[in-house]
Amino acid sequence: MSTLLVPYYEHPSVRPAEWEAIVAAAPRLHGVVLNPASGPGERPDPAFAEVAGRMRAAGGARVLGYVDTGYGRRAATDVVRDLTRHRDWYGTDGAFLDQVPSGPEEFEHYQRLAVAAWGVGCGTLVLNHGTAPHPCYARIADVLVTFEGTWESYRTQPPPAWPGGPGVRLCHLLYDVPPGADPAALARARGAAVYCAVPGTGDHPWGTLPYTLENTS
């Protein structure tokens, strides 16, 4: 089973070669996060619909629609609207919920969002906490992002230990990764079944491809 999850937040018309590399690698990817406009946008984007269709045809990778949840502050109706648009416009088969709090106080809110996501056909639900959350979130997620940060902080400061059980996959998202590093081995050693490691830096690191895909593009 593939361990590489690719959040790539660039438009196919601007970075066609990079999207070609993603589509070509789809059979060996765990999933690809589709993010046309910090979510699905206000109207369908034909370029994203085309690459999503090609990824589904290639098989393997889950196509996950990106939705910002604002750490529980964003209205559930807006989140569900975005999930539905991703499904209707891009044929997504899962969701990547971003900015999810780690404490148990908002769990009921996210439990309701999970039920809504399943209701619109999300077969895979990824929650991006960016740190180890309360174990209750493992009851609703297929994948929990328990680390998001720079390679240097990951290498020198191990992420908090996962306090829950083995029933959910953990994911680590790393950026500012230098050439020659071995993030796959370190992620595996730290319990991550899924990971992504990119060279990008700053406020928008997810506009770069993982080294493993760059080498095949």
CSV table of C-alpha atoms in Angstrom, one decimal:
chain,number,residue,atom,x,y,z
A,1,MET,CA,0.0,0.0,0.0
A,2,SER,CA,1.3,3.4,-0.9
A,3,THR,CA,2.4,5.8,1.8
A,4,LEU,CA,2.6,9.0,-0.2
A,5,LEU,CA,-0.1,11.7,0.2
A,6,VAL,CA,0.3,14.6,-2.1
A,7,PRO,CA,-1.2,18.0,-1.3
A,8,TYR,CA,-0.4,20.1,-4.4
A,9,TYR,CA,-1.9,23.5,-4.4
A,10,GLU,CA,-1.2,24.8,-7.9
A,11,HIS,CA,-3.4,25.2,-11.0
A,12,PRO,CA,-3.0,22.6,-13.8
A,13,SER,CA,-2.8,25.4,-16.4
A,14,VAL,CA,0.1,27.0,-14.5
A,15,ARG,CA,2.0,23.8,-13.7
A,16,PRO,CA,1.0,21.3,-16.3
A,17,ALA,CA,4.3,19.2,-16.1
A,18,GLU,CA,3.9,18.8,-12.4
A,19,TRP,CA,0.3,17.7,-12.7
A,20,GLU,CA,1.4,15.2,-15.4
A,21,ALA,CA,3.9,13.7,-12.9
A,22,ILE,CA,1.1,13.4,-10.3
A,23,VAL,CA,-1.3,11.7,-12.7
A,24,ALA,CA,1.5,9.4,-13.9
A,25,ALA,CA,2.2,8.4,-10.3
A,26,ALA,CA,-1.4,8.0,-9.3
A,27,PRO,CA,-1.4,4.2,-9.2
A,28,ARG,CA,1.3,4.3,-6.5
A,29,LEU,CA,0.0,7.2,-4.4
A,30,HIS,CA,-2.1,7.0,-1.2
A,31,GLY,CA,-4.0,10.1,-2.3
A,32,VAL,CA,-3.9,13.5,-3.8
A,33,VAL,CA,-5.5,16.6,-2.2
A,34,LEU,CA,-7.4,18.7,-4.7
A,35,ASN,CA,-7.5,22.4,-3.8
A,36,PRO,CA,-8.8,24.7,-6.6
A,37,ALA,CA,-9.3,27.8,-4.5
A,38,SER,CA,-8.7,27.1,-0.8
A,39,GLY,CA,-11.6,24.7,-1.3
A,40,PRO,CA,-13.7,23.9,-4.4
A,41,GLY,CA,-14.2,27.5,-5.4
A,42,GLU,CA,-17.4,29.2,-6.4
A,43,ARG,CA,-17.8,27.4,-9.7
A,44,PRO,CA,-16.4,24.3,-11.4
A,45,ASP,CA,-12.9,24.6,-12.7
A,46,PRO,CA,-12.6,22.5,-15.9
A,47,ALA,CA,-8.8,22.1,-15.5
A,48,PHE,CA,-9.1,20.5,-12.1
A,49,ALA,CA,-12.1,18.4,-13.2
A,50,GLU,CA,-9.9,17.1,-16.0
A,51,VAL,CA,-6.9,16.1,-13.9
A,52,ALA,CA,-9.3,14.6,-11.2
A,53,GLY,CA,-10.9,12.5,-13.9
A,54,ARG,CA,-7.5,11.3,-15.2
A,55,MET,CA,-6.4,10.4,-11.7
A,56,ARG,CA,-9.6,8.3,-11.1
A,57,ALA,CA,-9.0,6.6,-14.5
A,58,ALA,CA,-5.4,5.8,-13.6
A,59,GLY,CA,-6.5,4.1,-10.3
A,60,GLY,CA,-4.8,3.9,-7.0
A,61,ALA,CA,-4.8,7.4,-5.6
A,62,ARG,CA,-7.7,8.7,-3.6
A,63,VAL,CA,-8.9,12.1,-4.8
A,64,LEU,CA,-9.5,14.2,-1.7
A,65,GLY,CA,-11.3,17.5,-1.7
A,66,TYR,CA,-9.6,20.2,0.5
A,67,VAL,CA,-11.9,22.0,2.9
A,68,ASP,CA,-10.9,24.6,5.5
A,69,THR,CA,-12.8,24.1,8.8
A,70,GLY,CA,-11.3,27.1,10.7
A,71,TYR,CA,-10.5,25.1,13.8
A,72,GLY,CA,-14.3,24.6,14.3
A,73,ARG,CA,-15.2,28.2,13.8
A,74,ARG,CA,-16.5,27.7,10.2
A,75,ALA,CA,-20.2,27.0,9.9
A,76,ALA,CA,-21.0,23.3,9.3
A,77,THR,CA,-23.3,24.3,6.4
A,78,ASP,CA,-20.4,26.0,4.6
A,79,VAL,CA,-18.2,22.9,5.2
A,80,VAL,CA,-20.9,20.6,3.9
A,81,ARG,CA,-21.4,22.8,0.9
A,82,ASP,CA,-17.8,22.6,0.0
A,83,LEU,CA,-17.8,18.8,0.4
A,84,THR,CA,-20.8,18.5,-1.9
A,85,ARG,CA,-19.2,20.8,-4.5
A,86,HIS,CA,-16.0,18.7,-4.5
A,87,ARG,CA,-18.1,15.6,-5.1
A,88,ASP,CA,-20.3,17.1,-7.8
A,89,TRP,CA,-17.7,19.1,-9.7
A,90,TYR,CA,-14.6,16.9,-9.3
A,91,GLY,CA,-15.8,13.5,-8.4
A,92,THR,CA,-13.8,13.3,-5.2
A,93,ASP,CA,-14.0,10.1,-3.2
A,94,GLY,CA,-12.7,11.6,0.1
A,95,ALA,CA,-12.1,14.8,2.0
A,96,PHE,CA,-9.1,16.5,3.5
A,97,LEU,CA,-10.4,18.7,6.4
A,98,ASP,CA,-7.8,21.3,7.3
A,99,GLN,CA,-7.3,23.4,10.4
A,100,VAL,CA,-8.8,20.9,12.8
A,101,PRO,CA,-8.3,21.5,16.6
A,102,SER,CA,-6.6,18.8,18.7
A,103,GLY,CA,-8.6,19.1,21.9
A,104,PRO,CA,-11.8,17.1,22.6
A,105,GLU,CA,-14.0,20.2,23.1
A,106,GLU,CA,-14.9,20.4,19.4
A,107,PHE,CA,-15.2,16.7,18.8
A,108,GLU,CA,-19.0,16.6,18.5
A,109,HIS,CA,-18.8,19.3,15.8
A,110,TYR,CA,-16.4,17.2,13.8
A,111,GLN,CA,-18.4,14.1,14.4
A,112,ARG,CA,-21.3,15.8,12.8
A,113,LEU,CA,-19.1,16.9,9.9
A,114,ALA,CA,-17.9,13.3,9.5
A,115,VAL,CA,-21.5,12.0,9.3
A,116,ALA,CA,-22.2,14.7,6.6
A,117,ALA,CA,-19.0,13.8,4.7
A,118,TRP,CA,-20.0,10.1,4.7
A,119,GLY,CA,-23.5,11.2,3.5
A,120,VAL,CA,-22.1,12.9,0.4
A,121,GLY,CA,-20.0,9.9,-0.4
A,122,CYS,CA,-16.6,10.5,1.2
A,123,GLY,CA,-15.0,7.1,1.5
A,124,THR,CA,-11.8,8.5,3.1
A,125,LEU,CA,-11.7,11.2,5.7
A,126,VAL,CA,-8.4,12.9,6.5
A,127,LEU,CA,-8.2,15.3,9.5
A,128,ASN,CA,-5.3,17.7,9.6
A,129,HIS,CA,-4.6,18.6,13.2
A,130,GLY,CA,-0.9,19.3,12.6
A,131,THR,CA,-0.2,17.8,16.0
A,132,ALA,CA,-1.3,14.7,18.0
A,133,PRO,CA,-5.0,15.2,18.8
A,134,HIS,CA,-7.2,13.7,21.5
A,135,PRO,CA,-7.7,10.0,20.7
A,136,CYS,CA,-11.5,10.5,20.2
A,137,TYR,CA,-10.8,11.8,16.7
A,138,ALA,CA,-9.6,8.4,15.7
A,139,ARG,CA,-13.3,7.2,15.9
A,140,ILE,CA,-14.2,9.3,12.8
A,141,ALA,CA,-11.1,9.6,10.7
A,142,ASP,CA,-9.3,7.2,8.3
A,143,VAL,CA,-6.1,9.3,8.5
A,144,LEU,CA,-5.0,11.8,11.2
A,145,VAL,CA,-2.3,14.4,10.3
A,146,THR,CA,-0.3,14.5,13.6
A,147,PHE,CA,2.6,16.6,12.4
A,148,GLU,CA,2.9,19.4,9.9
A,149,GLY,CA,6.1,21.5,9.9
A,150,THR,CA,9.6,21.9,8.7
A,151,TRP,CA,12.1,19.1,8.3
A,152,GLU,CA,14.4,20.7,10.8
A,153,SER,CA,11.8,20.7,13.6
A,154,TYR,CA,10.7,17.2,12.6
A,155,ARG,CA,14.3,15.9,12.7
A,156,THR,CA,15.3,17.5,16.0
A,157,GLN,CA,12.0,17.5,17.9
A,158,PRO,CA,10.0,14.3,17.5
A,159,PRO,CA,6.3,14.9,17.3
A,160,PRO,CA,4.2,14.1,20.4
A,161,ALA,CA,3.5,10.4,20.8
A,162,TRP,CA,0.1,9.2,19.5
A,163,PRO,CA,-1.9,8.4,22.6
A,164,GLY,CA,-4.5,6.4,20.8
A,165,GLY,CA,-4.7,2.9,19.4
A,166,PRO,CA,-3.7,1.4,16.0
A,167,GLY,CA,-7.1,1.7,14.3
A,168,VAL,CA,-6.2,4.8,12.3
A,169,ARG,CA,-3.4,5.8,10.0
A,170,LEU,CA,-1.1,8.6,11.1
A,171,CYS,CA,0.3,11.1,8.5
A,172,HIS,CA,3.2,13.5,8.8
A,173,LEU,CA,3.5,16.5,6.4
A,174,LEU,CA,7.0,17.9,6.1
A,175,TYR,CA,8.3,20.9,4.2
A,176,ASP,CA,11.7,22.7,3.7
A,177,VAL,CA,13.2,19.2,3.2
A,178,PRO,CA,16.7,19.3,1.8
A,179,PRO,CA,18.0,17.1,-1.0
A,180,GLY,CA,19.4,13.8,0.2
A,181,ALA,CA,17.2,13.6,3.3
A,182,ASP,CA,15.4,10.3,4.0
A,183,PRO,CA,12.0,11.5,5.3
A,184,ALA,CA,10.3,8.2,4.4
A,185,ALA,CA,12.5,6.2,6.8
A,186,LEU,CA,12.1,8.7,9.6
A,187,ALA,CA,8.3,9.0,9.2
A,188,ARG,CA,8.0,5.2,9.2
A,189,ALA,CA,10.2,5.0,12.4
A,190,ARG,CA,7.9,7.6,14.1
A,191,GLY,CA,4.7,5.6,13.3
A,192,ALA,CA,3.4,7.5,10.2
A,193,ALA,CA,1.8,5.1,7.7
A,194,VAL,CA,1.3,8.1,5.3
A,195,TYR,CA,3.6,11.1,4.7
A,196,CYS,CA,4.5,13.8,2.3
A,197,ALA,CA,7.9,15.7,2.2
A,198,VAL,CA,8.5,18.7,-0.1
A,199,PRO,CA,11.3,21.2,-0.6
A,200,GLY,CA,8.9,24.2,-0.5
A,201,THR,CA,9.3,26.8,2.2
A,202,GLY,CA,7.5,29.9,3.6
A,203,ASP,CA,3.7,30.4,3.6
A,204,HIS,CA,3.1,28.2,0.6
A,205,PRO,CA,5.3,25.1,0.7
A,206,TRP,CA,2.6,22.9,-0.9
A,207,GLY,CA,3.2,24.4,-4.3
A,208,THR,CA,6.2,22.1,-4.7
A,209,LEU,CA,6.2,18.3,-5.4
A,210,PRO,CA,7.7,15.6,-3.3
A,211,TYR,CA,11.2,14.7,-4.4
A,212,THR,CA,10.0,11.2,-5.4
A,213,LEU,CA,7.7,12.8,-8.0
A,214,GLU,CA,10.1,15.5,-9.1
A,215,ASN,CA,12.6,12.8,-10.1
A,216,THR,CA,10.0,11.1,-12.4
A,217,SER,CA,8.6,14.2,-14.0
